[in-house]
Coordinates of C-alpha atoms in Angstrom, one line a residue:
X577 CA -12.5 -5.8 72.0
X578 CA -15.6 -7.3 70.9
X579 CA -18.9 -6.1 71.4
X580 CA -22.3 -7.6 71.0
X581 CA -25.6 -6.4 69.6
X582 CA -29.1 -7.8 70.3
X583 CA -31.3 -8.1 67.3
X584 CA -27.9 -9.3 64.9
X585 CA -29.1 -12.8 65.1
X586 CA -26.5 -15.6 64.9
X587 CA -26.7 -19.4 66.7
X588 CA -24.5 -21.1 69.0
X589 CA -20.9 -21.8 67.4
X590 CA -21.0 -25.9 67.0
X591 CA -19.0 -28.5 68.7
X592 CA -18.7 -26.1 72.1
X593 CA -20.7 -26.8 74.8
X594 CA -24.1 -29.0 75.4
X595 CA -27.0 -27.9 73.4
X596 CA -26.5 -30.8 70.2
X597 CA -27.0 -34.2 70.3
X598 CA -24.8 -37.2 68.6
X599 CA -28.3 -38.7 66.9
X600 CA -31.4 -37.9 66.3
X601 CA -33.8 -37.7 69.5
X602 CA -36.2 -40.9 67.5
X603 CA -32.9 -43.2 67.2
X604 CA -31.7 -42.0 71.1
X605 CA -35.5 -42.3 72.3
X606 CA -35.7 -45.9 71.0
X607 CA -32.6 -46.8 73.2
X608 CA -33.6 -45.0 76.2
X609 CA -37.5 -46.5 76.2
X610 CA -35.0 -50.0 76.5
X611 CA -34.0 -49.5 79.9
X612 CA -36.7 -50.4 81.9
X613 CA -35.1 -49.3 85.3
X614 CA -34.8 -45.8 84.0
X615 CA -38.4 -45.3 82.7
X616 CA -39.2 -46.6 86.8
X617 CA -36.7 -43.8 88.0
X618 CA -38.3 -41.3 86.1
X619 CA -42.2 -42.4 86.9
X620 CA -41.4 -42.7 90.3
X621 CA -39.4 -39.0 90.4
X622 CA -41.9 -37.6 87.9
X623 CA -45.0 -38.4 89.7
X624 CA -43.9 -37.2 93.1
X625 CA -42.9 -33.9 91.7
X626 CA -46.2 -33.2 89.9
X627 CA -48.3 -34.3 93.3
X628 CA -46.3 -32.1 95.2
X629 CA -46.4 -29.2 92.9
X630 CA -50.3 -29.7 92.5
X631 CA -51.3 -29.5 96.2
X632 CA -48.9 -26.2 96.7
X633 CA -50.5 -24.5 94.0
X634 CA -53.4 -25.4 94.5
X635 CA -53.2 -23.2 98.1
X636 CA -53.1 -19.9 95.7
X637 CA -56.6 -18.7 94.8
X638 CA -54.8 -16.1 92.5
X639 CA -52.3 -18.8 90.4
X640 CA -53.4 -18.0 87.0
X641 CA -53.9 -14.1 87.8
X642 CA -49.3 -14.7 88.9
X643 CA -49.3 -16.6 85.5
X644 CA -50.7 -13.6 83.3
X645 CA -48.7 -11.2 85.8
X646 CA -45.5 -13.0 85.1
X647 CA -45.9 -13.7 81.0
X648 CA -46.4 -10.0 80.9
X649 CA -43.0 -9.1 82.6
X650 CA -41.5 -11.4 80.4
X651 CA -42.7 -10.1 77.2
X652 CA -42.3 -6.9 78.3
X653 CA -38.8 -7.5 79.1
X654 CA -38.3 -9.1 76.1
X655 CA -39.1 -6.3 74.0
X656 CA -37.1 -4.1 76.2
X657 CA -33.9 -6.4 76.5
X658 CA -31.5 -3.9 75.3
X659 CA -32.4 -1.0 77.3
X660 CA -32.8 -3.2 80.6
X661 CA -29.5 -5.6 80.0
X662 CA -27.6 -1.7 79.5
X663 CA -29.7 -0.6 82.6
X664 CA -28.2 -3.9 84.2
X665 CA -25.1 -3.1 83.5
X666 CA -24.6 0.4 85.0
X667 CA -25.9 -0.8 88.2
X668 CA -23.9 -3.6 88.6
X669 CA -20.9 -1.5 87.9
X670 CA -22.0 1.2 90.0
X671 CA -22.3 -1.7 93.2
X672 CA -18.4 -2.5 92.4
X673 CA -19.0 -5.0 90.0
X674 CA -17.9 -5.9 86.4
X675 CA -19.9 -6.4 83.9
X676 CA -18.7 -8.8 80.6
X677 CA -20.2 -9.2 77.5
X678 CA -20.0 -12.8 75.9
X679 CA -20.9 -13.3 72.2
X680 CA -21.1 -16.8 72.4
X681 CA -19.7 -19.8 74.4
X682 CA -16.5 -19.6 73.3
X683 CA -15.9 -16.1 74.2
X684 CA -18.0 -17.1 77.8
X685 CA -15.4 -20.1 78.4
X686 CA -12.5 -17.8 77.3
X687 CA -13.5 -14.7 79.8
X688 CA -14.2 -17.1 82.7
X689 CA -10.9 -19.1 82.2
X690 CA -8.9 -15.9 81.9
X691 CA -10.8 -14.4 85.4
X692 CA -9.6 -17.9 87.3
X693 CA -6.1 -17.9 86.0
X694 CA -6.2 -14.0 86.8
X695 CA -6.6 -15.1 90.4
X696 CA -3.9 -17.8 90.6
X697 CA -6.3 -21.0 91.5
X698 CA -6.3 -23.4 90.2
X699 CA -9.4 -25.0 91.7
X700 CA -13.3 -23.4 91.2
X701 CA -16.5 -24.8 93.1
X702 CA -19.5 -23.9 91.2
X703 CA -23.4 -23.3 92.0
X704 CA -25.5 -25.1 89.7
X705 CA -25.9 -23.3 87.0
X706 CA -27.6 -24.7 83.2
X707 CA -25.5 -21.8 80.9
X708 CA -22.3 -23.3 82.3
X709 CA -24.1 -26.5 81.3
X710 CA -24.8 -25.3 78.0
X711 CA -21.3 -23.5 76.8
X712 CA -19.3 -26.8 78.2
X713 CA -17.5 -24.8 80.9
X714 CA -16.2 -27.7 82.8
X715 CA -14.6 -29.1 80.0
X716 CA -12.5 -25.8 79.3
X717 CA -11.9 -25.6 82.6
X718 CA -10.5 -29.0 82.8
X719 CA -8.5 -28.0 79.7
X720 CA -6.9 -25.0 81.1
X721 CA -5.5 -27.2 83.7
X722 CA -8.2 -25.9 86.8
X723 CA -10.7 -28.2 88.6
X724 CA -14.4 -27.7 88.3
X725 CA -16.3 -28.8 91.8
X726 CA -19.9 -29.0 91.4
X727 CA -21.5 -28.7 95.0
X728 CA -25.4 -28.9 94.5
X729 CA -25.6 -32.4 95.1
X730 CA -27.8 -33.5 92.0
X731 CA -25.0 -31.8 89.9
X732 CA -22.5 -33.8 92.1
X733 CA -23.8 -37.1 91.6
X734 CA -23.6 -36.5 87.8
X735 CA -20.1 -35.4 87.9
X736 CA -18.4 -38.1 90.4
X737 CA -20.3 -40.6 87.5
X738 CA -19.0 -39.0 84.3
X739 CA -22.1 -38.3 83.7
X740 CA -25.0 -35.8 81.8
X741 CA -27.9 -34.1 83.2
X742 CA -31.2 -35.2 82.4
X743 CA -33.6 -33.1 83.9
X744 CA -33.7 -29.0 84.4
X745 CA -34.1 -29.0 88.4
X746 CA -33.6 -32.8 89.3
X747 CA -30.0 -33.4 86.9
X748 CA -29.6 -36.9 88.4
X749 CA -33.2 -37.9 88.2
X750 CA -32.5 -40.4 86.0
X751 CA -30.4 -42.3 89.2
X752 CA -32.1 -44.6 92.0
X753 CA -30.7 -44.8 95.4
X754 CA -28.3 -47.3 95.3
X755 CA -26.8 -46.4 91.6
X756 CA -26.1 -43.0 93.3
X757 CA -24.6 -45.2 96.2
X758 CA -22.4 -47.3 93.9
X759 CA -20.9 -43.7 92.6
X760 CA -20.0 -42.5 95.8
X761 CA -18.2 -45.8 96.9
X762 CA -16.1 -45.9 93.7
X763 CA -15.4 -42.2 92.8
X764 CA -15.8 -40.1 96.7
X765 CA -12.2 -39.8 98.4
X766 CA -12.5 -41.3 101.7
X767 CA -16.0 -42.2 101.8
X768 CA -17.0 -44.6 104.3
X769 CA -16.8 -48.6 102.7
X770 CA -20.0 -49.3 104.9
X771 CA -22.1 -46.6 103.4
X772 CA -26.1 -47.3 102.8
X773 CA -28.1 -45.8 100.3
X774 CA -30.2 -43.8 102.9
X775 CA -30.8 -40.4 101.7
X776 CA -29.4 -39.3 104.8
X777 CA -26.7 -41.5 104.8
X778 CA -26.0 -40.4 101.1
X779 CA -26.4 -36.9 101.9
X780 CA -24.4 -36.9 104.8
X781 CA -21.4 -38.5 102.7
X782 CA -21.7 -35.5 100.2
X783 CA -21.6 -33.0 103.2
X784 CA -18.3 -34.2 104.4
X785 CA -17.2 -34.4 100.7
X786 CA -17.9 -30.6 100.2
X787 CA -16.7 -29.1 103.6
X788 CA -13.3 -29.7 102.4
X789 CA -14.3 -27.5 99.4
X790 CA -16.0 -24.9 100.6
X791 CA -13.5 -23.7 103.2
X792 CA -10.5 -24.0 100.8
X793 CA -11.2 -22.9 98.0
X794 CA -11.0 -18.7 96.6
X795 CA -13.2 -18.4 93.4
X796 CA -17.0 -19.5 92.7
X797 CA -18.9 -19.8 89.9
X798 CA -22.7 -19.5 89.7
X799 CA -25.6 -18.6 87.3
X800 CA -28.5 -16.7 88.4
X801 CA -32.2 -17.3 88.2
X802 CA -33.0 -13.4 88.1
X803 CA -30.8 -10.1 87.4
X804 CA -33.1 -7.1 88.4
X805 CA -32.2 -4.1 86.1
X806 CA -32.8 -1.0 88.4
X807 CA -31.0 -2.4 91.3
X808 CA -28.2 -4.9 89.3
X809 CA -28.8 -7.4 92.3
X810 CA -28.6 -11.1 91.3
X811 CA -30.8 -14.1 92.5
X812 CA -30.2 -17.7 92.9
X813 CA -32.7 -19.6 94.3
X814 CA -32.1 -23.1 95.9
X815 CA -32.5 -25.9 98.5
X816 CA -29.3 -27.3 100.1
X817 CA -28.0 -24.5 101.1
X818 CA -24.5 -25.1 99.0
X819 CA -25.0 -22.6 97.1
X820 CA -25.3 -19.8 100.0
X821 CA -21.9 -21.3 100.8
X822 CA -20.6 -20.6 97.3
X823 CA -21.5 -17.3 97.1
X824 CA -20.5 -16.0 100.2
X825 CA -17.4 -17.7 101.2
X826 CA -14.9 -17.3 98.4
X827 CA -13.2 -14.2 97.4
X828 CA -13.7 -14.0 93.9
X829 CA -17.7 -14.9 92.5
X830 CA -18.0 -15.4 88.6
X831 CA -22.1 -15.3 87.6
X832 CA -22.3 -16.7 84.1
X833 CA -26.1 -15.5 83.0
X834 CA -27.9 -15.6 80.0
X835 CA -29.5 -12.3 79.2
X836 CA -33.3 -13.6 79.3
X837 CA -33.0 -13.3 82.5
X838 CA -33.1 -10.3 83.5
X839 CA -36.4 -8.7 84.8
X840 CA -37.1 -4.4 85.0
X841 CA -37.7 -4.1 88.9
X842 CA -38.2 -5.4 92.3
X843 CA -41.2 -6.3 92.0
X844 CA -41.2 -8.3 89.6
X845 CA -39.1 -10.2 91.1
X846 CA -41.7 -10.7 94.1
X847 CA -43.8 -12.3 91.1
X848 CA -41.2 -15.2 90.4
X849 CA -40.5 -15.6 93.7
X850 CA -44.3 -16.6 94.6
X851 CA -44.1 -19.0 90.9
X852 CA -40.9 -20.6 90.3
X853 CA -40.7 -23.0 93.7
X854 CA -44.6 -23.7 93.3
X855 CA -44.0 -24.6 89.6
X856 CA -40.6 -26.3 90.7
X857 CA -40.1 -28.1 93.3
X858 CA -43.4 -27.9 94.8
X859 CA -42.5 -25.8 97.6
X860 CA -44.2 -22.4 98.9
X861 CA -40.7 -20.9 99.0
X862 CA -37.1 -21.5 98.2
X863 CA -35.5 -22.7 101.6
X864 CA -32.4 -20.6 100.4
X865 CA -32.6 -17.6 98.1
X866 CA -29.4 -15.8 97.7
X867 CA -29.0 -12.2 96.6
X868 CA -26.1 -10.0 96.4
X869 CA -25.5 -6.6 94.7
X870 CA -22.0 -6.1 93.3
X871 CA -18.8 -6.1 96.4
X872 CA -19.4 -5.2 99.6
X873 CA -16.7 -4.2 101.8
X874 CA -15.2 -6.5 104.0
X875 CA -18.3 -8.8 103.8
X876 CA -18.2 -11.4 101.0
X877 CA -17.0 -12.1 97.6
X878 CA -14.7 -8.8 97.0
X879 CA -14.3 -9.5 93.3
X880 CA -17.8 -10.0 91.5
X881 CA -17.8 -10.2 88.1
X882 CA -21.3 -11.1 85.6
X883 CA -20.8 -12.4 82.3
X884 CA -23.8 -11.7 80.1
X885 CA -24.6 -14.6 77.7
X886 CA -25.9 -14.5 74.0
X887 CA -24.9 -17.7 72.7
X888 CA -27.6 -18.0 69.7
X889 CA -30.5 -15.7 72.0
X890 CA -30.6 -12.9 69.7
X891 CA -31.4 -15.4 66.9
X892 CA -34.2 -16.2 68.7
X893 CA -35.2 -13.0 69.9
X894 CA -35.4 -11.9 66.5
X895 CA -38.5 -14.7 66.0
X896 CA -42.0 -12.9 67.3
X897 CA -43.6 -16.2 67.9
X898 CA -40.1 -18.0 69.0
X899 CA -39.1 -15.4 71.6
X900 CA -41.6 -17.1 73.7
X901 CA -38.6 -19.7 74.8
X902 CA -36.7 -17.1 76.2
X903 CA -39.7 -16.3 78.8
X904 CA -38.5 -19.8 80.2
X905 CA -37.7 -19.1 84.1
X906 CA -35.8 -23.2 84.3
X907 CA -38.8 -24.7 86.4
X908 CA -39.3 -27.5 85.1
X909 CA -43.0 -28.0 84.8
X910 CA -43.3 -28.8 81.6
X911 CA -41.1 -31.9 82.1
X912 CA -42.6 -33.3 84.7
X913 CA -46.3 -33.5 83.4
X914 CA -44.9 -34.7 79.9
X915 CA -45.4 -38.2 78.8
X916 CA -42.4 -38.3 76.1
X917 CA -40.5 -36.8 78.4
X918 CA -41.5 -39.3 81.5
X919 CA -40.9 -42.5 79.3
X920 CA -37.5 -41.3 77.1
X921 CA -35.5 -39.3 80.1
X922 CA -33.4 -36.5 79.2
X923 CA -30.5 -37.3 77.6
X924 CA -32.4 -38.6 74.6
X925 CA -32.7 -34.8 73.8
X926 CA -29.1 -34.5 73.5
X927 CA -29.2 -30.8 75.0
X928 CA -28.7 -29.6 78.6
X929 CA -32.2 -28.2 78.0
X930 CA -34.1 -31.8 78.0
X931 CA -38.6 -32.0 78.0
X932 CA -41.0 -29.5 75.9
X933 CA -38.7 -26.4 76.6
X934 CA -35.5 -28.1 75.7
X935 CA -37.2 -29.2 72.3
X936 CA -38.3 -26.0 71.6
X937 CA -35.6 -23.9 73.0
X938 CA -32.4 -25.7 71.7
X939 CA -33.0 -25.8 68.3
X940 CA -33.7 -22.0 67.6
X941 CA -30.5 -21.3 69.7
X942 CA -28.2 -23.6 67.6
X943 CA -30.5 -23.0 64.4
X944 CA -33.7 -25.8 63.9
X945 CA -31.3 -27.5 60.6
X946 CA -29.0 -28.9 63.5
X947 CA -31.6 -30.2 66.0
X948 CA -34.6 -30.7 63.6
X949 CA -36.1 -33.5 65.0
X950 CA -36.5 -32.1 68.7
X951 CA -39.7 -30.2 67.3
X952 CA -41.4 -33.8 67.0
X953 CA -40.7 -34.8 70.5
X954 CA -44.1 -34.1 71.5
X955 CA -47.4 -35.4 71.3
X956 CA -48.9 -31.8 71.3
X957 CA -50.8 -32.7 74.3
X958 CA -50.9 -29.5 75.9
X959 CA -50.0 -30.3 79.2
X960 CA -46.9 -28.2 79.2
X961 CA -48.7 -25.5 78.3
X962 CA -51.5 -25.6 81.3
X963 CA -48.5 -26.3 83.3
X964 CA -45.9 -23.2 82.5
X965 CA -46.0 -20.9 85.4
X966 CA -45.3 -18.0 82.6
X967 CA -47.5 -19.9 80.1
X968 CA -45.1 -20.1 77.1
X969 CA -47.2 -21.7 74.4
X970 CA -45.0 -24.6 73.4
X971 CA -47.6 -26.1 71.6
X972 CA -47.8 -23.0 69.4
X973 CA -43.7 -22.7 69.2
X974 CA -43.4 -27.1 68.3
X975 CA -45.6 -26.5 65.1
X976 CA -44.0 -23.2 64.1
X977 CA -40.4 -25.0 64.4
X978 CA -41.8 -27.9 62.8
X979 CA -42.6 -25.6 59.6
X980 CA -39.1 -23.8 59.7
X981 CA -37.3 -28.0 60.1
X982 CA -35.9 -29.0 57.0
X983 CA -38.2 -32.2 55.1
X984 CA -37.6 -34.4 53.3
X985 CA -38.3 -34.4 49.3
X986 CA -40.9 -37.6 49.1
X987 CA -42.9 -35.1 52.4
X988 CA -42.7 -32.2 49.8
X989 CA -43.8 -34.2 46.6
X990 CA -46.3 -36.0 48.4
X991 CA -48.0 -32.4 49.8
X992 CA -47.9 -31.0 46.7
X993 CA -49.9 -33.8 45.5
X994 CA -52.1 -33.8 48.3
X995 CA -53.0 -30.1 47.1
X996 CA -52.8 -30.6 44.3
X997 CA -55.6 -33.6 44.8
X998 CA -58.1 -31.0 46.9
X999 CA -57.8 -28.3 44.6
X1000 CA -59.8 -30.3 41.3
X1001 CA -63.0 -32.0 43.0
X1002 CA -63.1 -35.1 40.5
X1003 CA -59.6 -36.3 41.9
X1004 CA -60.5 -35.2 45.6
X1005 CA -64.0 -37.4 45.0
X1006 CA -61.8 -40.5 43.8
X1007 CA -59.6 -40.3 46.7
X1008 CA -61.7 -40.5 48.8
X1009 CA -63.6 -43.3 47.3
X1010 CA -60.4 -45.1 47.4
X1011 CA -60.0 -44.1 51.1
X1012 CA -63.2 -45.9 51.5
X1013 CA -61.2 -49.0 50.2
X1014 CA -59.3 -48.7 53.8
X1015 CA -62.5 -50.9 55.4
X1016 CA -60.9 -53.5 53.4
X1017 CA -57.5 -53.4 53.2
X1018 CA -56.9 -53.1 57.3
X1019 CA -55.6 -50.6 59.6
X1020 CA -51.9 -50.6 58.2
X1021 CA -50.1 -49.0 55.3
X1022 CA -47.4 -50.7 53.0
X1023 CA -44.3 -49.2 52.4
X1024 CA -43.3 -46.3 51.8
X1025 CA -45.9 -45.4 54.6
X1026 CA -45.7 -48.4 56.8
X1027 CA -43.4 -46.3 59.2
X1028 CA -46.6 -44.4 60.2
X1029 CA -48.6 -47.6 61.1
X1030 CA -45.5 -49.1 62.9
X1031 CA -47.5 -48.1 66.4
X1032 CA -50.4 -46.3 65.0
X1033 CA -53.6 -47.6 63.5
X1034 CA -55.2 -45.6 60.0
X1035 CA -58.3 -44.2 61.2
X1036 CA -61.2 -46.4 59.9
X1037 CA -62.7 -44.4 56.8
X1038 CA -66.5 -43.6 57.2
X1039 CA -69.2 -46.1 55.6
X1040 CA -70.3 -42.8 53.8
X1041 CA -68.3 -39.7 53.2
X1042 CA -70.0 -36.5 53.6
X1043 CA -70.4 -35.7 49.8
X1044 CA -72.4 -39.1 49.5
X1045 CA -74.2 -38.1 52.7
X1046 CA -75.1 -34.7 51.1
X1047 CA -76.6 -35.4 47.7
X1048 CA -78.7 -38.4 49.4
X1049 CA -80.2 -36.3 52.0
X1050 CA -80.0 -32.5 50.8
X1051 CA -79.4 -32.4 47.1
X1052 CA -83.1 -31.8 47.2
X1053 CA -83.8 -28.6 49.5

């Protein structure tokens, strides 16, 4: 029997589940800033979201007093993870639940497979849920010879089209109206030949689909959005409703959780309830929030069990400035106000976790070596940062991961030599007279450096540095 500690750092075991890319995000974002229809999917869904979200939160005179109240729960959680995941535990096991512990993904897959075949389906429908996304649960599923049904309908959509999520919230946001139709009609068992691409024509068709589902089949799998310590009740917050069906219907419920996301008490809770569907979905609340506190009798799922992911988040626990990612409540903010994000899509990422969190969270869970060019997704704008509901500084944590990424010799010689220049003042004085030179020689550099001026101008150099400026005009006084 394995157990796991917090605080014994190790990553996410390679080539399971979703958090690594095939190339690197420049060489994927090239491709993806091709496809003109995508970047209008993503400006159109992108820019609703964000107007949405604005006027709602706009409504709460207190919004940034929520923000403060809810980074402080999460730090505070954070430094108490053991104590409240242990707290967790006893009351979810107390409520008639049972409680696994999952090193990584392939110990997650292997529990979850073992907990299905233990129950003699061979078919599973499944809440949406980003840490089944991220340890590849489908595909062992599908390997062990049972049948993964994905019911939210975004999630749906990606899996009728052998597809991969590209946004947090939206998965299929990178999908119009009548591509999503065109999956239906060829993939959808008995879907009607004549169908539009209405949403409620489209939506209707996925109904019907899932009906069939919900009422036959015995076991469930979910995530959660919040595990409160003191009471072990689990939360999973939603829109269609599918997910209340999932959860209450079957007679076995699987919740596979990282262990971020727990928070100490009820009342906490009441804190993420009033941010996440502001920050999200630009609603005042979640039409359907779902919570259920281990097995009740006769009434619901009557085997509950919660596996408890690490999967590379004690490696980044054990950062002080990194841990910030794990304050991440999967809103989706920061991907809707950012402009890399808005023009590349998702998949260019390469992880489940796409936008500013994804390029910041994924590489310290798989180590930054393997997913070291994530941290220069960004234009350090900032706007993630004003948008976070729990204001994770992902400014601050895309430097600090750029200075942990591996570089490149000719960066590390040329640095050296920049320091090198600015530490003897007769060098640093004929630099920049030959800086000055730039006026002359244009606004591009010649290779080795003309990558840098491939969609960049050099800043024109002063007529006069500030030396020259200085023993002109004060060398006197």
């Amino acid at each position: 029997m394995t157990r796991t500690f917090l605080g014994m750092p190790a990553t996410a075991p390679p080539d399971v589940g979703h958090l690594r890319g095939d190339e690197p995000f420049p060489a994927a974002a090239r491709r993806a800033l091709a496809d003109a229809q995508l970047r209008r999917n993503l400006r159109h869904a992108t820019t609703t979201i964000r107007a949405k979200s604005g006027a709602v939160i706009g409504e709460v005179p207190d919004w940034q007093e929520l923000r403060a109240a809810g980074s402080a729960i999460k730090a505070d959680t954070m430094a108490r993870l053991p104590e409240l995941l242990e707290q967790l535990e006893a009351a979810v096991t107390a409520a008639g639940g049972t409680v696994h512990w999952a090193a990584d993904a392939v110990e997650a897959n292997q529990i979850v497979t073992d907990l299905v075949r233990a129950t003699g389906a061979d078919r599973v429908m499944k809440v949406k849920s980003m840490a089944t996304q991220e340890i590849g649960l489908n595909e062992a599923l599908e390997a062990a010879g049972i049948e993964p049904v994905e019911t939210d309908l975004a999630e749906l959509i990606v899996q009728l089209g052998r597809d991969r999520p590209s946004h947090i919230l939206v998965p299929a946001i990178h999908r119009n109206r009548a591509e999503i139709r065109e999956v239906f009609l060829r993939e959808m068992p008995g879907v009607d030949p004549a169908l539009t691409d209405e949403p409620a024509a489209l939506a209707a068709a996925a109904r019907q689909h899932l009906r069939r589902t919900f009422l036959s089949t015995r076991v469930a799998l979910s995530g959660a959005n919040f595990a409160v310590a003191e009471t072990g009740t689990l939360a999973v917050v939603e829109s269609e409703g599918n997910g209340r069906m999932c959860l209450t219907l079957p007679e076995t419920l699987i919740t596979v959780m990282g262990v971020e996301k727990v928070i100490p008490t009820w009342d906490d809770l009441g804190v993420f309830l009033q941010l996440l569907p502001r920050a999200s979905t630009g609603e005042r609340m979640n039409p359907y929030t779902s919570m259920w506190t281990g097995v009740t009798p006769g009434d619901g799922p009557q085997q509950v069990h919660l596996v408890l992911l690490d999967n590379g988040r004690s490696a980044v626990l054990a950062d002080a400035v990194g841990r910030q990612a794990l304050h991440c409540i999967r809103c989706s903010a920061c991907l809707n106000v950012c402009p890399v994000y808005e023009r590349t899509g998702g998949h260019a990422y390469g992880s489940v976790y796409p936008g500013p969190i994804g390029a910041v969270l994924s590489p310290q869970l798989t180590g930054v070596e393997e997913n070291a060019s994530l941290p220069y997704a960004s234009s350090l704008c900032g706007a993630c940062y004003d948008a976070c509901p729990v204001k994770i500084n992902i400014p601050e944590l895309l430097v600090h991961l750029r200075s942990r990424a591996p570089h490149p010799r000719s960066e590390a010689v040329a640095m050296a030599a920049a320091a090198y220049t600015m530490d003897h003042p007769r060098l640093y004085a004929a630099a920049q007279r030959a800086a000055g030179l730039g006026r002359v020689a244009g606004r591009t550099l010649p290779p080795p450096l003309s990558g840098w001026t491939a969609s960049r101008d050099v800043p024109a150099a002063p007529p006069q540095t500030f030396r020259q400026w200085w023993s002109e005009n004060r060398s006197e006084s």
